[in-house]
Amino acid sequence: MGEQTKMYRDTWAEINLDHISYNVESMKKHVDEGTIVIAVVKANGYGHGDAAVAEAALNAGASCLAVATLDEAMALRKKKIAAPILVMGASRPENAGDAAKENITLTVFQKDWLSAAKGYIKSADTLHIHLKFDTGMGRLGIRSRDELQEIESVIKGDKRFLIEGAFTHFATADSLDNAYFEQQLSRFEEMAGWMEEAPKYVHSSNSAAGLRFPQAHLNAVRMGISMYGLAPSMEMKPELPFPLKEAFSLHTRIAHVKKLHKGEKVSYGATYEAGEDEWIATLPIGYADGWIRKLQGQEVLTEGIRVPIVGRICMDQCMIKLPHEMPVGTQVTLIGEQGGEKIHVDEIAQKLETINYEVTCMVSSRVPRIYKRDGHIIGGVNYLL
Ligand code: PMH
């Protein structure tokens, strides 16, 4: 962050870092003093920008970062992020030495992985690891006591490895039916109890469990979606213990305006036909920006009012129907607030029959992210240049 590059197209995502800070501070207040917050910034911070979110989260009280891949962790190190980073997904044993050198913690759940990784870690280095337990997600993790004991026997007395954590992941913590969550939590408590020594961090909670289940906080909460100000599920939305503030918004500016006469058509397939004389504006955003074709018909905000996208969405452009003529350059908000009206990320998710997580992730890297604090741009791309 800090560096501002020039942007030549009027389409951008705005990231409100005050909201990221507020969401992290709220979670910190919500958990016990001995519980740390791990800020989950994988997938480029759920599309918000990994380094900017990481910095904001760390300054607001998060103690550690989590990503999915070693590449993502390395990218953060290149961006001068020095905080502890946990890679939650699988990594190659061949890269264990690189991780150790960069002080990046890896997730381990296979004996063979450890045996192979040994050869790649310098004897003076130590790889910090968190053991992953599969308590019912069926994705990654140790499933039996035998597997754990084999892993512990490979590590025992070997200074190249330090078991710093143990964790699991819930499949249903965002659902109002708690039965499967409770089953997973008690299985995890049982499995963690098998360990020869309790590690420094024992953790299980994603946002949903962090928000709903203090008994699952243990000593770390992995905060993803709620840090971005979004609810883990629609079911949970009315039950949040503190309000969340959305950080992501998406904007563009009208590139062209014309009056179509009754019967004239719009876009590929000529599927939209003006029913009367209509003002149609062209926006410089399309499916290559992640504003996918399924969003045809979705409303956007301009002059604080909702207007529909008409005709097919193109790769780089789409068209909206205006209630009256508006000048080229008029700001259009596709996600976020304008003039007291708001389009939530959840509205776009519902239109696409998906979850809010997918919406911010799918806004492509062609769309520059602009970072704001106190209403001022503090980094990313400066669209005023
Ligand atoms: N921990 C792990 C292991 C995760 O995979 C995730 C999110 C989180 C914590 C954070 O969860 P939250 O965003 O609900 O707070 N993982 C994913 C995923 O794999 N698909 O969607 C979200």
Short mmCIF file of C-alpha atoms and ligand atoms in Angstrom, two decimals:
data_model
loop_
_atom_site.label_atom_id
_atom_site.label_comp_id
_atom_site.label_asym_id
_atom_site.label_seq_id
_atom_site.Cartn_x
_atom_site.Cartn_y
_atom_site.Cartn_z
CA MET A 1 0.00 0.00 0.00
CA GLY A 2 0.97 3.65 0.06
CA GLU A 3 2.02 3.69 -3.55
CA GLN A 4 -0.56 5.13 -5.92
CA THR A 5 -0.53 4.20 -9.55
CA LYS A 6 -2.47 5.80 -12.32
CA MET A 7 -5.74 4.44 -13.56
CA TYR A 8 -7.09 5.10 -17.03
CA ARG A 9 -10.59 3.67 -16.79
CA ASP A 10 -13.41 4.84 -14.53
CA THR A 11 -14.18 1.49 -12.92
CA TRP A 12 -12.92 0.74 -9.44
CA ALA A 13 -13.57 -1.04 -6.16
CA GLU A 14 -13.36 0.99 -2.99
CA ILE A 15 -12.20 -0.69 0.20
CA ASN A 16 -13.17 1.03 3.42
CA LEU A 17 -10.31 0.18 5.78
CA ASP A 18 -12.07 1.88 8.71
CA HIS A 19 -14.72 -0.80 8.40
CA ILE A 20 -12.13 -3.59 8.36
CA SER A 21 -10.62 -2.09 11.54
CA TYR A 22 -14.02 -1.76 13.18
CA ASN A 23 -14.97 -5.37 12.38
CA VAL A 24 -11.69 -6.71 13.80
CA GLU A 25 -11.91 -4.50 16.90
CA SER A 26 -15.48 -5.72 17.46
CA MET A 27 -14.40 -9.37 17.22
CA LYS A 28 -11.49 -8.70 19.58
CA LYS A 29 -13.96 -7.29 22.14
CA HIS A 30 -16.29 -10.24 21.57
CA VAL A 31 -13.71 -12.95 22.36
CA ASP A 32 -11.93 -13.58 25.69
CA GLU A 33 -8.68 -11.82 26.42
CA GLY A 34 -6.64 -14.97 25.90
CA THR A 35 -8.07 -15.58 22.43
CA ILE A 36 -6.23 -14.14 19.45
CA VAL A 37 -7.79 -13.10 16.13
CA ILE A 38 -6.27 -14.63 13.00
CA ALA A 39 -7.15 -12.45 10.01
CA VAL A 40 -7.96 -14.62 6.98
CA VAL A 41 -6.63 -12.79 3.92
CA LYS A 42 -6.51 -15.62 1.40
CA ALA A 43 -7.69 -15.08 -2.18
CA ASN A 44 -6.32 -11.54 -2.14
CA GLY A 45 -8.22 -10.77 1.03
CA TYR A 46 -11.49 -12.18 -0.36
CA GLY A 47 -10.98 -9.82 -3.29
CA HIS A 48 -10.39 -6.74 -1.12
CA GLY A 49 -6.56 -6.70 -1.38
CA ASP A 50 -4.41 -8.88 0.88
CA ALA A 51 -1.71 -6.50 2.11
CA ALA A 52 -4.00 -3.52 2.78
CA VAL A 53 -6.47 -5.67 4.70
CA ALA A 54 -3.65 -7.44 6.55
CA GLU A 55 -2.17 -4.12 7.71
CA ALA A 56 -5.54 -2.79 8.80
CA ALA A 57 -6.39 -6.01 10.64
CA LEU A 58 -3.03 -6.21 12.41
CA ASN A 59 -3.29 -2.57 13.51
CA ALA A 60 -6.80 -3.25 14.81
CA GLY A 61 -5.69 -6.12 17.05
CA ALA A 62 -5.31 -9.23 14.89
CA SER A 63 -2.19 -11.19 15.89
CA CYS A 64 -1.67 -13.41 12.90
CA LEU A 65 -2.67 -13.82 9.25
CA ALA A 66 -3.96 -16.89 7.45
CA VAL A 67 -3.90 -17.68 3.75
CA ALA A 68 -4.69 -20.75 1.66
CA THR A 69 -1.40 -21.23 -0.17
CA LEU A 70 2.31 -20.73 0.31
CA ASP A 71 2.31 -18.50 -2.77
CA GLU A 72 -0.12 -16.16 -1.01
CA ALA A 73 2.06 -16.12 2.11
CA MET A 74 5.20 -15.41 0.06
CA ALA A 75 3.39 -12.56 -1.73
CA LEU A 76 2.62 -10.98 1.65
CA ARG A 77 6.27 -11.28 2.72
CA LYS A 78 7.27 -9.55 -0.54
CA LYS A 79 4.88 -6.76 0.41
CA LYS A 80 6.82 -6.38 3.68
CA ILE A 81 4.23 -7.96 5.95
CA ALA A 82 6.29 -9.38 8.83
CA ALA A 83 3.48 -10.78 11.02
CA PRO A 84 3.07 -14.52 11.56
CA ILE A 85 1.31 -16.18 8.62
CA LEU A 86 -0.42 -19.57 8.65
CA VAL A 87 -0.92 -21.40 5.35
CA MET A 88 -4.15 -23.34 5.92
CA GLY A 89 -4.11 -25.41 2.75
CA ALA A 90 -1.76 -28.14 1.57
CA SER A 91 1.80 -27.25 0.57
CA ARG A 92 4.51 -29.31 -1.12
CA PRO A 93 7.11 -30.92 1.19
CA GLU A 94 9.77 -29.67 -1.25
CA ASN A 95 8.88 -26.10 -0.23
CA ALA A 96 9.11 -26.63 3.53
CA GLY A 97 12.57 -25.03 3.64
CA ASP A 98 11.37 -21.90 1.85
CA ALA A 99 8.51 -21.59 4.32
CA ALA A 100 10.85 -22.04 7.31
CA LYS A 101 13.25 -19.40 5.95
CA GLU A 102 10.41 -16.88 5.58
CA ASN A 103 8.98 -17.76 8.99
CA ILE A 104 5.74 -18.99 7.43
CA THR A 105 3.73 -21.61 9.32
CA LEU A 106 2.46 -24.59 7.35
CA THR A 107 -0.49 -26.92 7.91
CA VAL A 108 0.45 -30.57 8.27
CA PHE A 109 -1.72 -33.69 8.37
CA GLN A 110 0.37 -36.50 6.81
CA LYS A 111 3.32 -38.46 8.21
CA ASP A 112 4.77 -38.94 4.72
CA TRP A 113 4.72 -35.21 4.14
CA LEU A 114 6.87 -34.66 7.23
CA SER A 115 9.31 -37.42 6.31
CA ALA A 116 9.72 -35.87 2.86
CA ALA A 117 9.89 -32.28 4.16
CA LYS A 118 12.77 -33.07 6.54
CA GLY A 119 15.23 -33.21 3.68
CA TYR A 120 14.35 -29.71 2.58
CA ILE A 121 14.74 -27.84 5.88
CA LYS A 122 18.22 -26.67 6.88
CA SER A 123 19.28 -28.08 10.23
CA ALA A 124 19.55 -24.57 11.70
CA ASP A 125 15.97 -23.70 10.61
CA THR A 126 12.68 -24.56 12.25
CA LEU A 127 9.41 -24.96 10.41
CA HIS A 128 6.42 -23.96 12.52
CA ILE A 129 3.45 -26.20 11.89
CA HIS A 130 -0.20 -26.43 12.80
CA LEU A 131 -1.68 -29.93 12.72
CA LYS A 132 -5.01 -30.09 10.94
CA PHE A 133 -7.73 -32.43 12.20
CA ASP A 134 -10.63 -33.54 10.04
CA THR A 135 -13.60 -33.62 12.39
CA GLY A 136 -16.26 -33.75 9.71
CA MET A 137 -15.45 -31.27 6.93
CA GLY A 138 -13.99 -34.13 4.88
CA ARG A 139 -11.40 -31.89 3.24
CA LEU A 140 -7.93 -32.04 4.87
CA GLY A 141 -6.82 -33.45 8.18
CA ILE A 142 -5.82 -36.23 10.51
CA ARG A 143 -8.72 -38.58 11.13
CA SER A 144 -7.40 -41.20 13.54
CA ARG A 145 -5.26 -41.50 16.65
CA ASP A 146 -2.83 -43.75 14.75
CA GLU A 147 -2.23 -41.08 12.12
CA LEU A 148 -1.53 -38.53 14.86
CA GLN A 149 0.88 -40.83 16.68
CA GLU A 150 2.80 -41.56 13.47
CA ILE A 151 3.11 -37.83 12.85
CA GLU A 152 4.25 -37.17 16.40
CA SER A 153 6.85 -39.93 16.16
CA VAL A 154 8.37 -38.35 13.01
CA ILE A 155 8.56 -34.95 14.71
CA LYS A 156 9.76 -36.05 18.13
CA GLY A 157 13.22 -34.72 18.93
CA ASP A 158 13.60 -33.13 15.50
CA LYS A 159 14.40 -29.43 15.93
CA ARG A 160 13.44 -28.72 12.34
CA PHE A 161 9.76 -28.92 13.33
CA LEU A 162 7.79 -27.09 15.99
CA ILE A 163 4.12 -27.94 16.54
CA GLU A 164 2.73 -24.52 17.28
CA GLY A 165 -0.94 -25.22 16.68
CA ALA A 166 -3.77 -27.67 16.16
CA PHE A 167 -6.96 -26.85 14.33
CA THR A 168 -10.08 -28.02 12.59
CA HIS A 169 -12.72 -26.42 10.39
CA PHE A 170 -16.51 -26.47 10.79
CA ALA A 171 -18.80 -27.37 7.92
CA THR A 172 -22.05 -25.97 9.33
CA ALA A 173 -21.29 -23.30 11.95
CA ASP A 174 -23.32 -20.79 9.90
CA SER A 175 -26.46 -22.93 9.98
CA LEU A 176 -29.07 -22.46 12.70
CA ASP A 177 -29.19 -26.22 13.21
CA ASN A 178 -26.32 -26.74 15.65
CA ALA A 179 -26.21 -30.55 15.77
CA TYR A 180 -23.37 -31.18 13.30
CA PHE A 181 -21.35 -28.27 14.67
CA GLU A 182 -21.60 -29.72 18.19
CA GLN A 183 -20.54 -33.12 16.91
CA GLN A 184 -17.47 -31.62 15.22
CA LEU A 185 -16.51 -29.56 18.28
CA SER A 186 -16.63 -32.53 20.63
CA ARG A 187 -14.70 -34.67 18.15
CA PHE A 188 -12.06 -31.93 17.98
CA GLU A 189 -11.82 -31.71 21.75
CA GLU A 190 -11.32 -35.47 21.84
CA MET A 191 -8.69 -35.43 19.08
CA ALA A 192 -6.77 -32.47 20.52
CA GLY A 193 -6.70 -34.40 23.79
CA TRP A 194 -4.77 -37.20 22.07
CA MET A 195 -1.80 -34.91 21.51
CA GLU A 196 1.27 -35.61 23.60
CA GLU A 197 1.61 -31.92 24.35
CA ALA A 198 -0.97 -29.17 23.96
CA PRO A 199 0.35 -26.68 21.38
CA LYS A 200 0.30 -22.91 21.85
CA TYR A 201 -2.74 -22.40 19.60
CA VAL A 202 -5.74 -24.69 19.47
CA HIS A 203 -8.36 -23.25 17.14
CA SER A 204 -11.54 -24.19 15.36
CA SER A 205 -13.68 -21.12 14.77
CA ASN A 206 -14.34 -19.43 11.47
CA SER A 207 -16.43 -16.23 11.55
CA ALA A 208 -19.69 -18.06 12.12
CA ALA A 209 -18.42 -19.97 15.16
CA GLY A 210 -16.53 -16.89 16.32
CA LEU A 211 -19.76 -14.88 16.27
CA ARG A 212 -22.08 -17.57 17.65
CA PHE A 213 -20.22 -20.07 19.82
CA PRO A 214 -17.88 -18.83 22.59
CA GLN A 215 -17.30 -22.49 23.57
CA ALA A 216 -15.51 -22.97 20.22
CA HIS A 217 -13.23 -19.92 20.51
CA LEU A 218 -10.46 -21.86 22.32
CA ASN A 219 -7.42 -19.60 21.96
CA ALA A 220 -7.73 -18.34 18.39
CA VAL A 221 -10.55 -17.35 16.02
CA ARG A 222 -9.96 -17.40 12.26
CA MET A 223 -11.86 -14.36 11.05
CA GLY A 224 -12.61 -14.24 7.35
CA ILE A 225 -15.94 -13.07 5.96
CA SER A 226 -16.98 -11.07 9.05
CA MET A 227 -13.76 -9.04 8.90
CA TYR A 228 -14.97 -7.84 5.50
CA GLY A 229 -18.28 -6.87 7.12
CA LEU A 230 -20.33 -9.66 5.60
CA ALA A 231 -22.49 -12.22 7.42
CA PRO A 232 -21.41 -15.87 7.05
CA SER A 233 -24.94 -16.81 5.94
CA MET A 234 -28.33 -15.20 5.38
CA GLU A 235 -29.73 -17.37 8.21
CA MET A 236 -27.25 -15.86 10.64
CA LYS A 237 -27.82 -12.26 9.61
CA PRO A 238 -30.55 -11.49 12.18
CA GLU A 239 -28.47 -13.12 14.94
CA LEU A 240 -25.21 -11.20 14.78
CA PRO A 241 -23.81 -10.27 18.24
CA PHE A 242 -22.52 -6.97 16.84
CA PRO A 243 -23.25 -5.10 13.62
CA LEU A 244 -20.84 -5.71 10.75
CA LYS A 245 -19.74 -2.96 8.39
CA GLU A 246 -19.24 -3.85 4.73
CA ALA A 247 -15.87 -2.78 3.40
CA PHE A 248 -16.31 -3.45 -0.31
CA SER A 249 -18.04 -1.25 -2.87
CA LEU A 250 -17.88 -1.18 -6.67
CA HIS A 251 -18.23 1.84 -8.89
CA THR A 252 -17.98 3.07 -12.45
CA ARG A 253 -18.89 6.15 -14.48
CA ILE A 254 -21.18 6.53 -17.46
CA ALA A 255 -19.09 6.42 -20.65
CA HIS A 256 -21.85 7.17 -23.17
CA VAL A 257 -25.51 8.20 -23.21
CA LYS A 258 -28.04 8.13 -26.04
CA LYS A 259 -31.77 8.15 -26.65
CA LEU A 260 -33.12 4.96 -28.21
CA HIS A 261 -36.40 5.05 -30.04
CA LYS A 262 -39.17 2.49 -29.54
CA GLY A 263 -38.15 -0.79 -31.17
CA GLU A 264 -34.38 -0.15 -31.18
CA LYS A 265 -32.18 -2.84 -29.66
CA VAL A 266 -29.37 -3.17 -27.14
CA SER A 267 -26.32 -5.48 -27.02
CA TYR A 268 -25.40 -8.97 -28.30
CA GLY A 269 -28.30 -11.05 -29.50
CA ALA A 270 -30.35 -7.84 -29.77
CA THR A 271 -32.45 -9.27 -26.94
CA TYR A 272 -33.44 -5.95 -25.37
CA GLU A 273 -35.82 -3.72 -27.26
CA ALA A 274 -36.76 -0.21 -26.23
CA GLY A 275 -40.48 -0.21 -25.43
CA GLU A 276 -40.66 3.56 -25.91
CA ASP A 277 -38.14 6.36 -26.31
CA GLU A 278 -35.54 5.52 -23.66
CA TRP A 279 -32.27 6.94 -22.30
CA ILE A 280 -29.64 4.19 -22.38
CA ALA A 281 -26.19 4.62 -20.84
CA THR A 282 -23.09 2.51 -21.43
CA LEU A 283 -20.90 1.52 -18.46
CA PRO A 284 -17.23 0.49 -18.81
CA ILE A 285 -17.58 -2.73 -16.81
CA GLY A 286 -18.33 -6.23 -18.07
CA TYR A 287 -17.89 -9.91 -17.47
CA ALA A 288 -14.09 -9.76 -17.69
CA ASP A 289 -14.29 -7.56 -14.59
CA GLY A 290 -16.28 -10.27 -12.84
CA TRP A 291 -19.58 -8.51 -13.55
CA ILE A 292 -20.89 -11.67 -15.14
CA ARG A 293 -23.64 -12.13 -17.72
CA LYS A 294 -26.01 -13.57 -15.13
CA LEU A 295 -26.23 -10.06 -13.65
CA GLN A 296 -28.37 -8.92 -16.60
CA GLY A 297 -31.44 -7.28 -15.07
CA GLN A 298 -29.63 -6.43 -11.80
CA GLU A 299 -30.13 -2.86 -10.63
CA VAL A 300 -27.34 -0.32 -10.12
CA LEU A 301 -27.43 3.10 -8.44
CA THR A 302 -27.08 6.40 -10.20
CA GLU A 303 -28.18 9.78 -8.81
CA GLY A 304 -29.14 7.67 -5.79
CA ILE A 305 -31.82 5.72 -7.65
CA ARG A 306 -32.05 2.12 -8.82
CA VAL A 307 -31.88 1.55 -12.56
CA PRO A 308 -31.68 -1.81 -14.38
CA ILE A 309 -28.95 -3.33 -16.54
CA VAL A 310 -30.56 -4.00 -19.90
CA GLY A 311 -29.47 -6.39 -22.64
CA ARG A 312 -26.58 -8.80 -22.41
CA ILE A 313 -23.51 -7.91 -20.41
CA CYS A 314 -20.45 -7.76 -22.71
CA MET A 315 -16.83 -8.54 -21.83
CA ASP A 316 -15.94 -4.93 -20.97
CA GLN A 317 -19.20 -2.99 -21.03
CA CYS A 318 -22.87 -3.13 -20.15
CA MET A 319 -25.88 -0.89 -20.63
CA ILE A 320 -28.37 0.58 -18.17
CA LYS A 321 -31.72 2.23 -18.68
CA LEU A 322 -31.93 5.75 -17.24
CA PRO A 323 -35.11 7.54 -16.16
CA HIS A 324 -33.83 10.71 -17.87
CA GLU A 325 -30.73 12.00 -19.62
CA MET A 326 -27.59 12.06 -17.46
CA PRO A 327 -24.16 13.43 -18.34
CA VAL A 328 -21.20 11.28 -19.32
CA GLY A 329 -19.06 10.84 -16.20
CA THR A 330 -21.99 10.38 -13.82
CA GLN A 331 -20.96 7.96 -11.06
CA VAL A 332 -22.71 4.59 -10.98
CA THR A 333 -22.52 2.33 -7.94
CA LEU A 334 -22.91 -1.38 -8.60
CA ILE A 335 -22.25 -2.46 -4.99
CA GLY A 336 -22.45 -0.04 -2.09
CA GLU A 337 -24.25 3.11 -1.08
CA GLN A 338 -25.31 6.13 -3.06
CA GLY A 339 -27.67 8.89 -1.96
CA GLY A 340 -29.08 6.85 0.93
CA GLU A 341 -29.88 3.84 -1.27
CA LYS A 342 -27.75 0.71 -0.93
CA ILE A 343 -26.95 -2.42 -2.90
CA HIS A 344 -25.48 -4.98 -0.49
CA VAL A 345 -23.03 -7.67 -1.56
CA ASP A 346 -25.76 -10.05 -0.35
CA GLU A 347 -28.20 -8.68 -2.95
CA ILE A 348 -25.75 -9.55 -5.73
CA ALA A 349 -25.16 -12.98 -4.15
CA GLN A 350 -28.89 -13.65 -4.09
CA LYS A 351 -29.30 -12.56 -7.70
CA LEU A 352 -26.51 -15.00 -8.63
CA GLU A 353 -27.85 -17.74 -6.33
CA THR A 354 -24.53 -17.89 -4.55
CA ILE A 355 -22.87 -16.66 -1.34
CA ASN A 356 -21.42 -13.22 -0.57
CA TYR A 357 -17.89 -14.78 -0.35
CA GLU A 358 -18.01 -15.50 -4.07
CA VAL A 359 -19.11 -12.00 -5.06
CA THR A 360 -16.11 -10.05 -3.73
CA CYS A 361 -13.73 -12.78 -4.90
CA MET A 362 -15.10 -12.71 -8.43
CA VAL A 363 -14.46 -9.01 -9.10
CA SER A 364 -11.42 -9.54 -11.26
CA SER A 365 -7.90 -8.16 -10.97
CA ARG A 366 -8.65 -5.78 -13.86
CA VAL A 367 -10.66 -3.72 -11.40
CA PRO A 368 -8.30 -1.56 -9.32
CA ARG A 369 -8.82 -1.52 -5.56
CA ILE A 370 -8.74 1.90 -3.91
CA TYR A 371 -8.17 2.08 -0.16
CA LYS A 372 -9.93 4.64 1.96
CA ARG A 373 -9.57 5.85 5.53
CA ASP A 374 -11.66 8.71 6.97
CA GLY A 375 -13.11 9.16 3.49
CA HIS A 376 -9.67 9.80 1.96
CA ILE A 377 -7.78 7.67 -0.52
CA ILE A 378 -4.68 6.35 1.19
CA GLY A 379 -3.43 3.84 -1.32
CA GLY A 380 -4.07 1.61 -4.25
CA VAL A 381 -4.92 3.40 -7.45
CA ASN A 382 -5.66 7.07 -7.51
CA TYR A 383 -8.57 7.63 -9.84
CA LEU A 384 -8.16 11.38 -9.67
CA LEU A 385 -4.85 11.31 -11.51
N1 PMH B 1 -10.43 -21.28 8.30
C1 PMH B 1 -10.42 -22.04 7.21
C2 PMH B 1 -9.65 -23.32 7.24
C3 PMH B 1 -11.11 -21.64 6.06
O1 PMH B 1 -11.06 -22.43 4.97
C4 PMH B 1 -11.83 -20.42 6.08
C5 PMH B 1 -12.64 -19.94 4.92
C6 PMH B 1 -11.81 -19.65 7.25
C7 PMH B 1 -11.11 -20.11 8.34
C8 PMH B 1 -12.55 -18.35 7.37
O2 PMH B 1 -13.93 -18.57 7.31
P1 PMH B 1 -14.96 -17.36 7.27
O3 PMH B 1 -14.65 -16.59 6.06
O4 PMH B 1 -16.29 -18.02 7.20
O5 PMH B 1 -14.73 -16.58 8.50
N2 PMH B 1 -12.70 -20.81 3.84
C9 PMH B 1 -13.60 -20.78 2.85
C10 PMH B 1 -13.60 -21.74 1.84
O6 PMH B 1 -12.74 -22.72 1.78
N3 PMH B 1 -14.59 -21.53 1.02
O7 PMH B 1 -15.24 -20.46 1.44
C11 PMH B 1 -14.64 -19.97 2.57
#
